[in-house]
Structure formats: structure tokens, C-alpha cells
Amino acid sequence: MKKERVNISRREFLINTTTVGAGFTLGLYLPLSSSVARAAEQTTSAPTEVNAWVVIEPDDTVIIRIARSEMGQGTLTGLAQLVAEELECDWSRVKTEYPTPGQSLARDRIWGSFATGGSQGIRGSHQYVRKGAAVAREMLIEAAAESWGVPKGECSVSASVITHKPTGRTTTYGKVAAAAAEMIPPFEVELKDPKDWKIIGKPVKRLDTVDKLNGKQVFGTDLQLPGMLNAAIKACPVFGGKLATFDAAKARKMPGVRAVVSVEDNAVAVVADTWWQAKTALDALPVTWNKGPNAKLSSASIAKMLDEGLTAKKAFVGNKAGEAKKALKGAVKMVEATYAYPYQNHATMEPMNATALWSKDRCEVWCPTQNGEAALDATAKAAGLPASKCEVYKIHLGGGFGRRGAFHDFVTQAVAIAKQMPGTPIKLLWTREEDMQHGHYHPITKARMVGGLDDKGDLVGLHMRISGQSILAAVNPKWMQNGVDMFTFQGLLPDGDHAISYTVPNLLVEHAMRNPPVPPGFWRGVNINQNAVYMESFMDELAHAAGKDPLEFRRKLMTKHPKSLAVLNAVAEKAGWGKPAAKGVHRGLAVCKAFASHVAACAEVSVDDSGTLKIHRIVAATDPGHAVNPQQIEAQVEGSFVFGLSALLYGECTIKGGSVEQQNFHNYPSMLISEMPKVDVIVMPSGGFWGGIGEPTIAVAAPAVLNAIFAATGKRIREFPLKNADLRSA
Amino acid sequence: MAKLNINGKSVDVDVDASTPLLWVLREQLGLTGTKYSCGIGICGSCTVHIDGKAVRSCIIPLSSLSAKQQITTIEGLSTDGRHPLQQAWQELDVPQCGYCQPGMIMSAAALLKDKPNPSDADIDASVTNICRCGTYNRVRRGIHLAVDISKRGRS
Ligand code: FES
Ligand code: FES
């Protein structure tokens, strides 16, 4: 790939000059309130904002602004790498900071989207952050050239040092930053040819590790503000239910308690000096609920609703080629199976929390969020103030996984409480139990798969009917297309970031939307999790029905999908597919395309006589186009496997009486180190596109393991999680 | 008023005796490195040492503690952040979100005290902390690397 030439629009130019002219600096390294930050600004020797992305201190420290959130997936470091690459700064002197959504609003959204989800952190912003850095670089060189009175073209830059080549004179970014900020930004910059990258593509260390090893990293739960009180909350456990009554008399007398308040129309909170006091008083508080229309909802009633959708006449079409139903009628052999995938909770290790400070003309919120702008919206709404009078300070997240992006219920609640105690910062922290029962769950679906083989055992037709919940219908119907949730078809679409990896001559993929009143949400991987389980398990079923090797069977359908085929071949080869495995060990494969990346896995498992599963190893391959940081990609592949396998082994929220039955990690377990397979990661970036990292590989872990279980036991598991299944050999 | 010994210092705490050690640390003493996640002794995020043994501080009431016990939190694991595990963790970039990591490190540190050269099976048996980000394989490598680092330090 060649250098990219990018024009700088008139709009960006204006924003740059006006704001730089105003001498706008942030100087926010800690989530301080704005007044504290302003005081701090005046006393420190001024760092210079060269442009929105780059702030330089006199000692050459470079502060890179990161609009997206760091929630564990390394986005912060990856984005800093992109900026540093074009900036040509000294990587060892790089720091980062989050601009606030309020500042972004005031500056015409100069930092673009704050949303961190859908594996978009890097691939959704690589172009404009690199461009911002290149512009800053040019301004810095220009400033040096001007100070020397030499043509800019005679200057070069490396690691924050600018050199006038003919004379060998040098200066540094720190020395020219102030002058650079006054320069007119160039109208056009060139982005580097990927082959010249020095920081992008390198396994650099994360920038946020040290404080995570000594207890210093401040998470939302750890925030301390002067005069702050703590709140514990209980919302109606039945979905859609309301708060009826509570008797505060006794709780109010308990140690440390300052207030007992209702929150919106469905929750009650206790505010106390410490959170433990608040929680203790809340536990003792008599509360009654109006359970509302969902009081009888159960897993069984939801299953019935989905079963009806499996054969209902009408359904949305996500992918259609040829005449699947006709082809199936003519098939020599038919294979049919129905799969089901349960509700799951995100269960971030850090429970939901937010800290709010409200007064009648300003509201500030400190919170872990995947989307600062959405948090600001929620703040303004709950505060009853315009967004311009509100501010949100993002804090590192103790896990996001989708829970803290589209939903800011915890922010709304914190503000609602703070509004009842003007001038006092209130930190609201959910218990794990509250977190488990008030999630935005991985949606529930079932799928009926029908495949037809011809006399040679080739696949001639495939009909896939998904029945179940749409996330978009619940979260934002505006994102739907004519009432269709295209996101339901992740990994099954005809083309694009979530294209199916096979060419099936006659194909019909449909979705009968059935929306039970349990709130669904984006959950790491989103719909690719179940879709890959359905498709990849069924591909295996078809291969076995055809008497063919599952790898060969897939390969034949993948000739027009060379990148997906390449990752599949890579795992097969590395795992030794076709060669004997260790005694008792069996293999299974899976492949898919998600978030624009091509991913595949080969799992090796054994199942003993008592039905106990051991996952020995998973070989994984990913082609994300450009690989910004290979060692972090490896960490994400391993991490996504823990998330995906925890879901496969244990993840299930069941519904009874309109509530989630699970309360905590005792009945919503997560896999442990003792269950963790060895993971061999193949990172094979083929260049030319930017695929996601945090989510895609999650999808192939579960089906690869399921297919290996079938190879080991002859048992095809079609309902999850596996803790409910008997794995003893068929 | 109760007296405790935390990270080598004697401290007084004036709070209801039923308060779990976790909340004494976080809310009375400002030691927020020790995390709350489940509150029922399962996840290990709140792991600290009492007399060198890993315990889950969310289920230990203040009333059961005495000033004679040495309590160590992540803040007191080393004075300079250079405990072999901290070095190894940094070397391997173990943390992702980092929320479970103080507990993870404290579990691993107690294991190393007990077994300076643990096998994988030892790790499986004693590091039972939950990490939802999925750092397990790097945690395992980190423990083995910390053993090497300590050996190097001694020779
Ligand atoms: S918070 Fe103590 S074990 Fe989970
Ligand atoms: S690093 Fe995020 S939970 Fe362990």
C-alpha cells in the first residue's frame, strides 16, 4: 500500500486555529472536577496544545489525547501508537489523557466519536487520529524551520528531535511546541506507507500497566471526592416493575445513614457515609414492589415464544442465494437440527457505578464508560440541564464488554440521587447481585438449521431460521432498516464486515424477531457468538452426514473466500489436522468473519468416562488486515477465549417470576485458570483493511470446542451452557 | 475502636465490628487497591494476606481480627513496586482492565511464599481468582517468570 494523501477540510482548519488561538489547554491527568483542574492549570508550567490530539510539555513529554475508552482491550495504547507513528515522537516519552465529552461538545466534536464498542476503537478512528498527528508534526517542523530561517524541506524529524540537515542543528518538540501552536495547519498531509511504520505493528508494551500492579489505578469504584457520600441501590427485580413502598424509619437510624430516597420510579437507594453502611441499611429496608405485567415471565414462556418463531410463516431475510427450499426438496439427504443460546450477563469484574455532583446550574459525573458522549447525554437528561452545563470525566473501566456503552442506567440513577442532595458528590455502586439482575443481557435466540446434500455429499441447500431477540429493537430502533435488525445476521451476511465465509448455492438465512421483555444489549462479540455456534456446529453436522472430513467439506465451500480459507488452513496446519492427536484427544474446527477480521480456531479436547471435559489447546488464527500491536492481539485472542468459553461452559441467565434467577458468581460462574487451555495464536495480517481485535475471535472458541466434543464423544450439544449437558460418550 | 496491623503499620479503626475487612481497607483506610466484585468470597478480587496466607477480605469481619495479625494489601506487597510478580507482570503486560489484578497478584504472592517454585497444578489449585478479561495464560507465565526473577535476584 502506498502513502495516503489526505486533505484537511476547511472545518477542521477553522476549529484548529480558533481553539489554538484561544490558548486552550486541558492539563487533566486525573479525573478532577473542572474547578480543581483549572486551578492546577494555572500553576503548572504550561504544556502546549499543538492541536486537538497532541499536547507537548517543555520537557518533550508528549501527551496524546484519546477519545475512546480503555476497558482492558489495549485501545489506549493502540491509538497512542497510531498518533505517535505519524507524529514521529519519542515513544518512551508518551503519556495519554482523555479529553472530556463536554470539551468535545464545546469544540464541535473535534475528537469525533467517543464510542468504544463493536471492536471499533482503532478501526473506526485510525484515519483521523493519524491525520491529526501528521498535521501536528508538520506544524512542529514548520516552527523549527521558521526559527532557524530555513526552508522546511531541509528539516527532518525523528523521535521528537528536529534536525536541519545541511547544518546539523537540532531542536526538540518541547522547545518549538508553543511556536508550532501558532502555525497555520497544512491543508494536506501525507500518511506514511505502512511499510515505513516504526511503532504501528510493533509489540510495544501497554502504557497503562504499572498502576495496575500496585493498587494505584483509580477505577470508578475507587474515586474519592471531598465531602462525598456513598449510595447503594435496589431496583425492582422484575423487569418493568415499579417501586411501591418502602419504610425508611429503621434504616434512617442505622449508623452513617444520611438519606433514603426513591430513584426514578423503580428503585430505592440508601445514602450513607460509607458504602458498606449504605448497603447494610438497604438490606434492612422493607420494600414492596409493583411487579407489573411481567411477573409471570419465565424461561419456559420465553422458549415457547421462540419455538413459535422457528416455524412462523413470516421472517426477515438476511441472506438469500438461489432457491434454498426448492433445493432442499430435491436433496438426496436432509440434515435438520435446532439450537438454542441463552441469556448471559456481562459480569464485568467492576460492578456498575457512577459518581455525580448536582447543583441547579451544573452537573458533573465521573464514571467508567465505553462512550463518554452517551454518558454526557444521560447526565444532562437526568440532571434536567442542557449538556453544555454538564460534564463527564471518564475513568478506566474495570471491564466493559458492551455493558457500559449503550446503557448508562447507572449514571441516570447516580444523578437522580445526587439531585436530591444538591452540592454533595454521591458515589453510587451496585452490588454484584444488582448487577446480575439488572443487566442488558446477551440476547436469547434459537436457530433451526436444515441442510441438503446431493449424491456426492456436496451441500446443495441450506436454510437457517433464527428466532429471537433483536438488540437494536430494544436499544435504538432507528438503527434498524425497515424494521429489520441486520445485526442479527452477523457472520451470515452476503458481504461486508460480517460476511458468511461460505458459498452455498442455495441459501436462505432468516430472522423471526421475537422480543421477550428482558432487556438485551451488546455483549462482547454481539450476535456473532450464537451465529458462529449455529453455523459452525451445523457445518460439522453436515460434513459428518456427508461422510466427509470437516476441513475438506468446508474448504470446498470456501474457494471464493480466500482470506477466511487462509486462516482456517493456518490453524489446521499448526494443530496438525489429519494427523493423530495425543491419546484421547480430539479436534474440532471453526471459522468466521466478524468485525471485518477473518478468524479460525482448532480446539483439542478430551472427555473422560465420567463426562468431564478438558480443553487442552486451541490454535487460533486471525487476519485483522493491519495488526497494530501483535502482542496485544495475542492477549485479546486469549482473553476473548476466556469470555467465549466461560459463556459456553457456564453462562446462562434464567428467568423466573419476571426476574433473573442468578445473583452472583456462585450461580453465574466464570471459568478459572485451571480450566484454561493453552492458546497458540497466529496473527497473519494481510494488509489493506482494518479489522477488529477485541471481539472476532470470541466467536470461534465455542464452536471449535463443540465440534471437538462431538469428535470425542459422538454427542452433538445443541443447547447451552455445557454445565447442563451430559457429555458421557453416546 | 479496633487496632489492626496493616502493611507493617499499626492503625486504629472506629467502625461497626461486623464490617468486612475489605470495606475497612477501602473506606476507613483509603487502601482502594483491594477490590470489591462479588462480596461473597468467590471471585478473589479482594484477596489480601493475613500472616502471609491469602484470604478473601470481603467475608472477614473486623470482629474476627486482632492487632497481632499481619495484614498485607497490594499497596504493601513491596515498597517500590518491584516484587518479582510485579516485575514479571510488567514484563508480560499481564493486566487487561486490571480490576482483578491486585487480587490475582496477592493470590500468586501467597502461593510463592508457600511454594517458591510452583507447578502448573499448584497454580491451578491456589489461584482461583476470576478474571473476566481472560488474563489467565499470562498470569500463569507471570508466576513462572517471577520464579526466574527471584532466582536471578538471589544469585
Ligand atoms: S469480592 Fe471478595 S471474593 Fe469477590
Ligand atoms: S484484567 Fe480485567 S478482569 Fe482481570
Coordinates of C-alpha atoms in Angstrom, one line a residue, chain A residues 71-72 205-206 209-210 212-213 215 219 221-222 274-276 345-347 349-350 397-399 401 431-432 631-632 635-636 638-639 642-643 664-666 670-674 676-677 679, chain B residues 19-20 23 26-28 32-33 35-38 40 42-43 45 74-75 86 89-91 93 95-99 101 105 123-124 127-134 136-140:
Chain A
M71 CA -11.5 -1.0 29.2
G72 CA -8.8 -3.7 29.1
K205 CA 4.2 -2.5 25.9
R206 CA 0.9 -1.1 27.1
T209 CA 0.3 -1.4 33.2
V210 CA 2.3 -0.1 36.1
K212 CA -2.5 -1.8 37.7
L213 CA 0.2 -3.7 39.7
G215 CA -3.2 -0.7 43.6
F219 CA -11.4 2.8 38.9
T221 CA -15.4 2.4 42.5
D222 CA -12.2 3.9 43.9
T274 CA -19.6 4.7 53.7
W275 CA -20.9 2.3 51.1
W276 CA -20.9 -0.6 53.5
N345 CA -24.7 -11.3 31.8
H346 CA -21.7 -9.2 31.0
A347 CA -20.5 -9.6 34.6
M349 CA -15.5 -7.5 37.4
E350 CA -16.1 -4.0 38.4
L397 CA -13.2 0.7 33.3
G398 CA -13.0 -2.5 35.3
G399 CA -14.3 -4.3 32.2
F401 CA -17.7 -6.0 27.3
T431 CA -23.8 -4.8 44.4
R432 CA -22.9 -7.8 42.3
Q631 CA 1.4 -8.9 21.5
Q632 CA -1.9 -7.2 22.5
A635 CA -3.7 -11.1 24.7
Q636 CA -7.1 -10.3 23.1
E638 CA -6.6 -15.4 24.7
G639 CA -8.9 -13.1 26.6
V642 CA -11.9 -16.9 28.3
F643 CA -15.1 -14.8 27.7
N664 CA -23.7 -13.7 41.9
F665 CA -20.7 -15.8 40.8
H666 CA -21.9 -18.8 42.8
S670 CA -16.9 -18.0 35.1
M671 CA -14.1 -20.2 34.0
L672 CA -10.9 -20.3 36.1
I673 CA -7.2 -20.6 35.4
S674 CA -7.4 -24.4 36.0
M676 CA -7.8 -22.5 30.7
P677 CA -6.4 -24.3 27.6
V679 CA -3.7 -21.0 23.3
Chain B
T19 CA -17.8 -4.5 58.8
P20 CA -15.8 -6.8 56.4
W23 CA -14.5 -2.2 53.5
R26 CA -11.2 0.7 51.3
E27 CA -13.4 3.1 53.2
Q28 CA -11.7 3.6 56.6
T32 CA -8.6 1.1 47.4
G33 CA -6.2 -1.3 45.6
K35 CA -11.3 -4.5 45.1
Y36 CA -15.0 -5.4 45.6
S37 CA -16.5 -7.6 43.0
C38 CA -18.7 -10.4 44.4
I40 CA -19.3 -13.5 48.9
I42 CA -15.8 -16.4 45.3
C43 CA -14.1 -14.1 42.9
S45 CA -10.7 -9.6 43.7
I74 CA -1.4 -4.9 47.3
E75 CA -0.2 -1.4 48.4
Q86 CA 5.1 -7.1 39.8
W89 CA 3.5 -8.8 35.3
Q90 CA 5.1 -5.7 33.8
E91 CA 7.4 -7.7 31.6
D93 CA 1.8 -7.0 30.1
P95 CA -3.3 -6.9 33.1
Q96 CA -6.1 -6.0 30.7
C97 CA -8.7 -3.9 32.5
G98 CA -6.7 -4.6 35.7
Y99 CA -9.6 -4.7 38.1
Q101 CA -5.2 -7.9 39.1
I105 CA -1.2 -10.8 42.3
I123 CA -1.1 -22.7 40.3
D124 CA -4.4 -24.3 39.3
V127 CA -5.0 -19.2 42.0
T128 CA -8.8 -19.4 41.9
N129 CA -9.5 -15.8 41.1
I130 CA -11.9 -14.8 38.4
C131 CA -10.7 -12.7 35.6
R132 CA -13.4 -11.8 33.1
C133 CA -10.9 -10.2 30.7
G134 CA -9.2 -13.5 30.4
Y136 CA -5.1 -16.5 32.8
N137 CA -2.4 -17.7 30.4
R138 CA -0.3 -14.6 31.1
V139 CA -0.9 -14.9 34.8
R140 CA 0.5 -18.4 34.6

